[in-house]
mmCIF file of C-alpha atoms in Angstrom:
data_model
loop_
_atom_site.group_PDB
_atom_site.id
_atom_site.type_symbol
_atom_site.label_atom_id
_atom_site.label_comp_id
_atom_site.label_asym_id
_atom_site.label_seq_id
_atom_site.Cartn_x
_atom_site.Cartn_y
_atom_site.Cartn_z
ATOM 1 C CA UNK A 1 84.528 -0.267 -34.994
ATOM 2 C CA UNK A 2 80.915 -2.124 -35.847
ATOM 3 C CA UNK A 3 78.822 -1.004 -33.546
ATOM 4 C CA UNK A 4 76.494 -3.341 -31.285
ATOM 5 C CA UNK A 5 73.204 -3.746 -32.660
ATOM 6 C CA UNK A 6 70.220 -2.940 -30.404
ATOM 7 C CA UNK A 7 68.770 -5.690 -28.571
ATOM 8 C CA UNK A 8 65.766 -7.114 -30.129
ATOM 9 C CA UNK A 9 62.613 -6.405 -28.173
ATOM 10 C CA UNK A 10 61.362 -9.240 -26.039
ATOM 11 C CA UNK A 11 58.290 -11.424 -27.137
ATOM 12 C CA UNK A 12 55.652 -10.101 -25.672
ATOM 13 C CA UNK A 13 56.846 -6.373 -24.914
ATOM 14 C CA UNK A 14 54.436 -4.398 -26.787
ATOM 15 C CA UNK A 15 51.665 -6.348 -25.203
ATOM 16 C CA UNK A 16 52.986 -5.461 -21.882
ATOM 17 C CA UNK A 17 53.177 -1.578 -23.014
ATOM 18 C CA UNK A 18 49.762 -1.908 -23.662
ATOM 19 C CA UNK A 19 48.774 -3.322 -20.334
ATOM 20 C CA UNK A 20 50.196 -0.780 -18.368
ATOM 21 C CA UNK A 21 49.105 1.983 -20.613
ATOM 22 C CA UNK A 22 45.360 0.654 -20.240
ATOM 23 C CA UNK A 23 45.819 0.728 -16.505
ATOM 24 C CA UNK A 24 47.331 4.019 -16.461
ATOM 25 C CA UNK A 25 44.488 5.310 -18.317
ATOM 26 C CA UNK A 26 41.361 3.506 -16.839
ATOM 27 C CA UNK A 27 42.843 1.754 -14.141
ATOM 28 C CA UNK A 28 41.373 -2.137 -13.728
ATOM 29 C CA UNK A 29 37.827 -1.553 -15.394
ATOM 30 C CA UNK A 30 37.766 -3.961 -18.487
ATOM 31 C CA UNK A 31 40.624 -6.172 -17.253
ATOM 32 C CA UNK A 32 40.681 -10.152 -16.781
ATOM 33 C CA UNK A 33 41.767 -11.648 -13.973
ATOM 34 C CA UNK A 34 44.525 -13.377 -15.574
ATOM 35 C CA UNK A 35 45.597 -9.562 -17.551
ATOM 36 C CA UNK A 36 45.951 -8.284 -13.199
ATOM 37 C CA UNK A 37 48.526 -11.109 -12.398
ATOM 38 C CA UNK A 38 49.923 -10.646 -15.920
ATOM 39 C CA UNK A 39 50.575 -6.652 -14.861
ATOM 40 C CA UNK A 40 51.669 -7.752 -11.659
ATOM 41 C CA UNK A 41 54.495 -10.018 -12.691
ATOM 42 C CA UNK A 42 55.860 -7.832 -15.137
ATOM 43 C CA UNK A 43 56.994 -5.964 -12.342
ATOM 44 C CA UNK A 44 59.791 -8.427 -11.367
ATOM 45 C CA UNK A 45 59.666 -10.027 -14.745
ATOM 46 C CA UNK A 46 61.835 -7.581 -17.045
ATOM 47 C CA UNK A 47 62.157 -8.993 -20.218
ATOM 48 C CA UNK A 48 59.826 -12.256 -20.376
ATOM 49 C CA UNK A 49 56.701 -12.513 -21.636
ATOM 50 C CA UNK A 50 54.356 -13.503 -18.672
ATOM 51 C CA UNK A 51 50.732 -14.102 -19.893
ATOM 52 C CA UNK A 52 50.974 -18.039 -20.030
ATOM 53 C CA UNK A 53 52.526 -17.980 -16.212
ATOM 54 C CA UNK A 54 49.820 -15.672 -15.320
ATOM 55 C CA UNK A 55 47.182 -18.262 -16.567
ATOM 56 C CA UNK A 56 48.803 -21.035 -15.151
ATOM 57 C CA UNK A 57 48.561 -19.178 -11.469
ATOM 58 C CA UNK A 58 45.197 -18.453 -12.263
ATOM 59 C CA UNK A 59 44.171 -22.135 -13.495
ATOM 60 C CA UNK A 60 45.728 -23.186 -10.297
ATOM 61 C CA UNK A 61 44.563 -20.813 -7.730
ATOM 62 C CA UNK A 62 41.184 -20.663 -9.197
ATOM 63 C CA UNK A 63 40.683 -16.886 -8.178
ATOM 64 C CA UNK A 64 42.612 -13.509 -8.387
ATOM 65 C CA UNK A 65 41.998 -13.377 -4.296
ATOM 66 C CA UNK A 66 43.569 -17.067 -4.459
ATOM 67 C CA UNK A 67 46.746 -16.093 -5.784
ATOM 68 C CA UNK A 68 47.215 -12.774 -3.930
ATOM 69 C CA UNK A 69 46.881 -14.854 -1.163
ATOM 70 C CA UNK A 70 48.415 -18.137 -2.086
ATOM 71 C CA UNK A 71 52.051 -18.585 -0.241
ATOM 72 C CA UNK A 72 55.413 -17.925 -1.860
ATOM 73 C CA UNK A 73 56.497 -21.437 -1.854
ATOM 74 C CA UNK A 74 53.147 -22.265 -3.597
ATOM 75 C CA UNK A 75 53.441 -19.640 -6.406
ATOM 76 C CA UNK A 76 57.149 -20.888 -7.186
ATOM 77 C CA UNK A 77 55.404 -24.395 -8.194
ATOM 78 C CA UNK A 78 53.739 -22.129 -11.141
ATOM 79 C CA UNK A 79 55.932 -22.446 -14.306
ATOM 80 C CA UNK A 80 57.216 -19.011 -14.723
ATOM 81 C CA UNK A 81 56.976 -17.799 -11.499
ATOM 82 C CA UNK A 82 60.152 -17.898 -8.927
ATOM 83 C CA UNK A 83 61.073 -15.687 -6.097
ATOM 84 C CA UNK A 84 61.988 -12.857 -7.815
ATOM 85 C CA UNK A 85 58.943 -12.312 -10.167
ATOM 86 C CA UNK A 86 56.562 -13.190 -6.880
ATOM 87 C CA UNK A 87 57.417 -9.410 -5.306
ATOM 88 C CA UNK A 88 54.275 -7.923 -7.456
ATOM 89 C CA UNK A 89 51.939 -10.389 -6.692
ATOM 90 C CA UNK A 90 52.919 -10.330 -2.831
ATOM 91 C CA UNK A 91 53.507 -6.695 -2.735
ATOM 92 C CA UNK A 92 50.235 -4.818 -3.857
ATOM 93 C CA UNK A 93 47.818 -6.943 -1.541
ATOM 94 C CA UNK A 94 50.436 -5.780 1.591
ATOM 95 C CA UNK A 95 50.784 -2.268 0.742
ATOM 96 C CA UNK A 96 46.784 -2.229 0.345
ATOM 97 C CA UNK A 97 46.257 -3.353 3.357
ATOM 98 C CA UNK A 98 48.870 -0.694 5.088
ATOM 99 C CA UNK A 99 46.609 1.766 3.195
ATOM 100 C CA UNK A 100 43.312 0.626 4.189
ATOM 101 C CA UNK A 101 44.859 0.324 8.122
ATOM 102 C CA UNK A 102 46.499 3.714 7.820
ATOM 103 C CA UNK A 103 43.017 5.588 6.627
ATOM 104 C CA UNK A 104 41.077 3.647 9.161
ATOM 105 C CA UNK A 105 43.539 4.631 12.434
ATOM 106 C CA UNK A 106 42.675 7.926 13.840
ATOM 107 C CA UNK A 107 39.230 8.139 12.084
ATOM 108 C CA UNK A 108 36.139 7.027 14.306
ATOM 109 C CA UNK A 109 34.808 3.570 13.358
ATOM 110 C CA UNK A 110 31.267 3.859 14.118
ATOM 111 C CA UNK A 111 30.620 6.100 11.709
ATOM 112 C CA UNK A 112 33.290 5.014 8.603
ATOM 113 C CA UNK A 113 31.934 1.421 8.747
ATOM 114 C CA UNK A 114 32.098 0.901 5.257
ATOM 115 C CA UNK A 115 36.018 1.487 5.637
ATOM 116 C CA UNK A 116 35.842 -0.773 8.757
ATOM 117 C CA UNK A 117 34.545 -3.709 6.885
ATOM 118 C CA UNK A 118 36.403 -3.223 3.605
ATOM 119 C CA UNK A 119 39.721 -3.522 5.627
ATOM 120 C CA UNK A 120 38.300 -6.767 7.562
ATOM 121 C CA UNK A 121 36.933 -7.924 4.284
ATOM 122 C CA UNK A 122 39.955 -7.533 2.777
ATOM 123 C CA UNK A 123 42.373 -9.171 5.614
ATOM 124 C CA UNK A 124 40.387 -11.985 6.793
ATOM 125 C CA UNK A 125 37.490 -13.313 4.812
ATOM 126 C CA UNK A 126 39.512 -15.872 2.638
ATOM 127 C CA UNK A 127 41.591 -17.192 5.089
ATOM 128 C CA UNK A 128 41.203 -20.979 5.248
ATOM 129 C CA UNK A 129 41.201 -20.732 8.837
ATOM 130 C CA UNK A 130 39.227 -18.415 11.151
ATOM 131 C CA UNK A 131 40.974 -15.705 12.376
ATOM 132 C CA UNK A 132 39.521 -13.361 15.619
ATOM 133 C CA UNK A 133 40.565 -9.726 15.249
ATOM 134 C CA UNK A 134 40.105 -6.909 17.853
ATOM 135 C CA UNK A 135 39.841 -3.298 16.925
ATOM 136 C CA UNK A 136 40.597 -1.419 19.517
ATOM 137 C CA UNK A 137 39.339 1.919 20.134
ATOM 138 C CA UNK A 138 40.153 5.069 21.917
ATOM 139 C CA UNK A 139 37.514 6.949 24.442
ATOM 140 C CA UNK A 140 36.536 9.469 21.143
ATOM 141 C CA UNK A 141 35.956 5.985 19.185
ATOM 142 C CA UNK A 142 39.036 6.913 16.777
ATOM 143 C CA UNK A 143 41.055 3.244 16.069
ATOM 144 C CA UNK A 144 43.875 3.149 18.101
ATOM 145 C CA UNK A 145 45.237 -0.071 16.512
ATOM 146 C CA UNK A 146 44.180 -3.964 15.125
ATOM 147 C CA UNK A 147 45.406 -6.947 16.569
ATOM 148 C CA UNK A 148 44.571 -10.756 15.505
ATOM 149 C CA UNK A 149 44.380 -12.471 18.590
ATOM 150 C CA UNK A 150 43.548 -16.105 17.955
ATOM 151 C CA UNK A 151 43.883 -18.250 14.839
ATOM 152 C CA UNK A 152 42.428 -21.585 14.450
ATOM 153 C CA UNK A 153 38.919 -22.876 15.024
ATOM 154 C CA UNK A 154 37.322 -20.055 17.106
ATOM 155 C CA UNK A 155 34.668 -21.813 19.994
ATOM 156 C CA UNK A 156 33.595 -20.687 23.014
ATOM 157 C CA UNK A 157 36.822 -22.350 24.861
ATOM 158 C CA UNK A 158 39.134 -21.216 21.988
ATOM 159 C CA UNK A 159 38.861 -17.209 22.602
ATOM 160 C CA UNK A 160 40.394 -16.377 26.328
ATOM 161 C CA UNK A 161 38.730 -12.889 28.023
ATOM 162 C CA UNK A 162 41.610 -12.651 29.911
ATOM 163 C CA UNK A 163 43.996 -12.302 26.852
ATOM 164 C CA UNK A 164 41.661 -10.022 25.129
ATOM 165 C CA UNK A 165 41.131 -7.664 28.244
ATOM 166 C CA UNK A 166 44.554 -7.759 28.637
ATOM 167 C CA UNK A 167 45.134 -7.302 24.773
ATOM 168 C CA UNK A 168 42.973 -3.728 25.601
ATOM 169 C CA UNK A 169 44.815 -2.706 28.515
ATOM 170 C CA UNK A 170 48.191 -2.311 26.734
ATOM 171 C CA UNK A 171 46.270 -0.427 24.204
ATOM 172 C CA UNK A 172 44.793 1.857 27.155
ATOM 173 C CA UNK A 173 41.351 1.412 25.049
ATOM 174 C CA UNK A 174 38.301 2.451 25.771
ATOM 175 C CA UNK A 175 35.989 0.311 23.497
ATOM 176 C CA UNK A 176 36.698 -2.637 20.977
ATOM 177 C CA UNK A 177 35.569 -3.784 17.998
ATOM 178 C CA UNK A 178 35.731 -7.514 17.208
ATOM 179 C CA UNK A 179 35.763 -9.577 13.662
ATOM 180 C CA UNK A 180 36.137 -13.063 12.625
ATOM 181 C CA UNK A 181 35.948 -15.163 9.354
ATOM 182 C CA UNK A 182 33.950 -17.654 8.392
ATOM 183 C CA UNK A 183 36.101 -20.390 6.091
ATOM 184 C CA UNK A 184 32.677 -21.901 5.165
ATOM 185 C CA UNK A 185 31.296 -18.420 3.529
ATOM 186 C CA UNK A 186 28.305 -18.129 5.755
ATOM 187 C CA UNK A 187 28.319 -15.522 7.877
ATOM 188 C CA UNK A 188 25.605 -16.535 9.832
ATOM 189 C CA UNK A 189 26.205 -16.880 13.823
ATOM 190 C CA UNK A 190 26.582 -20.019 15.480
ATOM 191 C CA UNK A 191 25.474 -20.372 19.085
ATOM 192 C CA UNK A 192 29.664 -20.238 19.846
ATOM 193 C CA UNK A 193 29.673 -17.266 18.576
ATOM 194 C CA UNK A 194 26.532 -14.993 20.753
ATOM 195 C CA UNK A 195 28.493 -17.008 23.259
ATOM 196 C CA UNK A 196 31.851 -16.136 23.034
ATOM 197 C CA UNK A 197 30.409 -12.142 22.341
ATOM 198 C CA UNK A 198 28.469 -12.391 25.544
ATOM 199 C CA UNK A 199 31.669 -13.597 27.775
ATOM 200 C CA UNK A 200 33.891 -11.062 26.190
ATOM 201 C CA UNK A 201 31.422 -8.128 26.598
ATOM 202 C CA UNK A 202 31.006 -8.954 30.671
ATOM 203 C CA UNK A 203 34.887 -9.158 30.807
ATOM 204 C CA UNK A 204 35.624 -5.936 29.066
ATOM 205 C CA UNK A 205 32.541 -4.427 31.021
ATOM 206 C CA UNK A 206 34.064 -5.144 34.352
ATOM 207 C CA UNK A 207 37.332 -3.231 33.091
ATOM 208 C CA UNK A 208 35.136 -0.425 31.863
ATOM 209 C CA UNK A 209 35.877 -1.372 28.038
ATOM 210 C CA UNK A 210 32.642 -0.953 25.730
ATOM 211 C CA UNK A 211 32.599 -3.779 22.970
ATOM 212 C CA UNK A 212 30.592 -1.990 20.128
ATOM 213 C CA UNK A 213 30.317 -4.593 17.588
ATOM 214 C CA UNK A 214 31.330 -7.990 16.423
ATOM 215 C CA UNK A 215 31.723 -8.496 12.865
ATOM 216 C CA UNK A 216 31.283 -11.698 11.319
ATOM 217 C CA UNK A 217 33.065 -11.871 8.354
ATOM 218 C CA UNK A 218 32.288 -14.798 4.968
ATOM 219 C CA UNK A 219 32.339 -14.806 1.150
ATOM 220 C CA UNK A 220 28.528 -14.431 1.277
ATOM 221 C CA UNK A 221 28.775 -11.079 2.682
ATOM 222 C CA UNK A 222 29.093 -10.273 6.437
ATOM 223 C CA UNK A 223 26.303 -10.379 9.901
ATOM 224 C CA UNK A 224 27.023 -7.348 12.256
ATOM 225 C CA UNK A 225 25.525 -7.960 15.885
ATOM 226 C CA UNK A 226 25.079 -4.369 16.357
ATOM 227 C CA UNK A 227 23.155 -3.744 13.170
ATOM 228 C CA UNK A 228 21.131 -6.951 14.465
ATOM 229 C CA UNK A 229 20.764 -5.482 17.875
ATOM 230 C CA UNK A 230 22.079 -8.111 19.393
ATOM 231 C CA UNK A 231 24.861 -5.965 20.899
ATOM 232 C CA UNK A 232 22.492 -3.365 22.692
ATOM 233 C CA UNK A 233 20.731 -6.458 24.318
ATOM 234 C CA UNK A 234 23.884 -8.120 25.067
ATOM 235 C CA UNK A 235 25.535 -4.620 26.839
ATOM 236 C CA UNK A 236 22.217 -3.480 28.520
ATOM 237 C CA UNK A 237 22.419 -6.995 30.091
ATOM 238 C CA UNK A 238 25.913 -6.665 31.072
ATOM 239 C CA UNK A 239 24.973 -3.014 32.538
ATOM 240 C CA UNK A 240 22.664 -4.860 34.626
ATOM 241 C CA UNK A 241 25.050 -6.853 36.453
#
C-alpha cells in the first residue's frame, strides 16, 4: 500500500514561524502594526496566510488600537477575518485588561498612579462615547473594584450623585477615584467637568467617602484634578460645609 504523502506546508507557514520566533525572542520590538494583527489572527487560523487580512484590517480601522477595539461584526466584514480567527484580536485585549486590573486590585492606588493610569488609559481612552468610571478604595486606599457608572455624553446633568454614592456604599468604599474619557482627544477639563467633580465630592463627603482624584483621559494625555490642586481645594470646601 502506498503511504499517504505528507501535506504540503501552507503558504506563509515559514513566515508565520519566523513571526512567532521573533516575538518569543524579542517581544514586539520591531514589529509593524500589521504584523501584530497578523500574529493574533494566526491563533485562530491554522492553515492560511493572514498577512493580507491583517493589512486590510489596519487599512479599515486605521490603527492597531482601532482594530483591537472594533466589534466582532465589523471585524467580520474584513476579507479573511471571520468568527473563528477573530478570537486572538478580541482575546488579547481582554486578557490585558484582566491582567492590569488584577495588578491594581489590592494595591495602594495613590502610590501607584502610573499603573492606575495605564489601566484606565487602556480601558477608556479610545472609546467613541464618554465613559465615567469610579474606582473604589478601602480605608487603606487599596483598590476594591472599578465600575463604569455612566456612558454617553457626560455633563453635570447626566452624572447622578445618588447613583455614585450608592455604588460606593455597595462596595463599602472609604474613598473613590473618578475618571472619564474625552473622545475629542483633549483632556482639558470643561466647566461641566469641574461642576461634576464638586457635586460628587460634596455628595460623597456627606457619607464620609473621600474623593481622591478625577482623571480625564484623552489621546493627547490626561488631566489630573489632584496634580493641579483642584481636589485639595474642592475637598477643603466640602470640609468647611
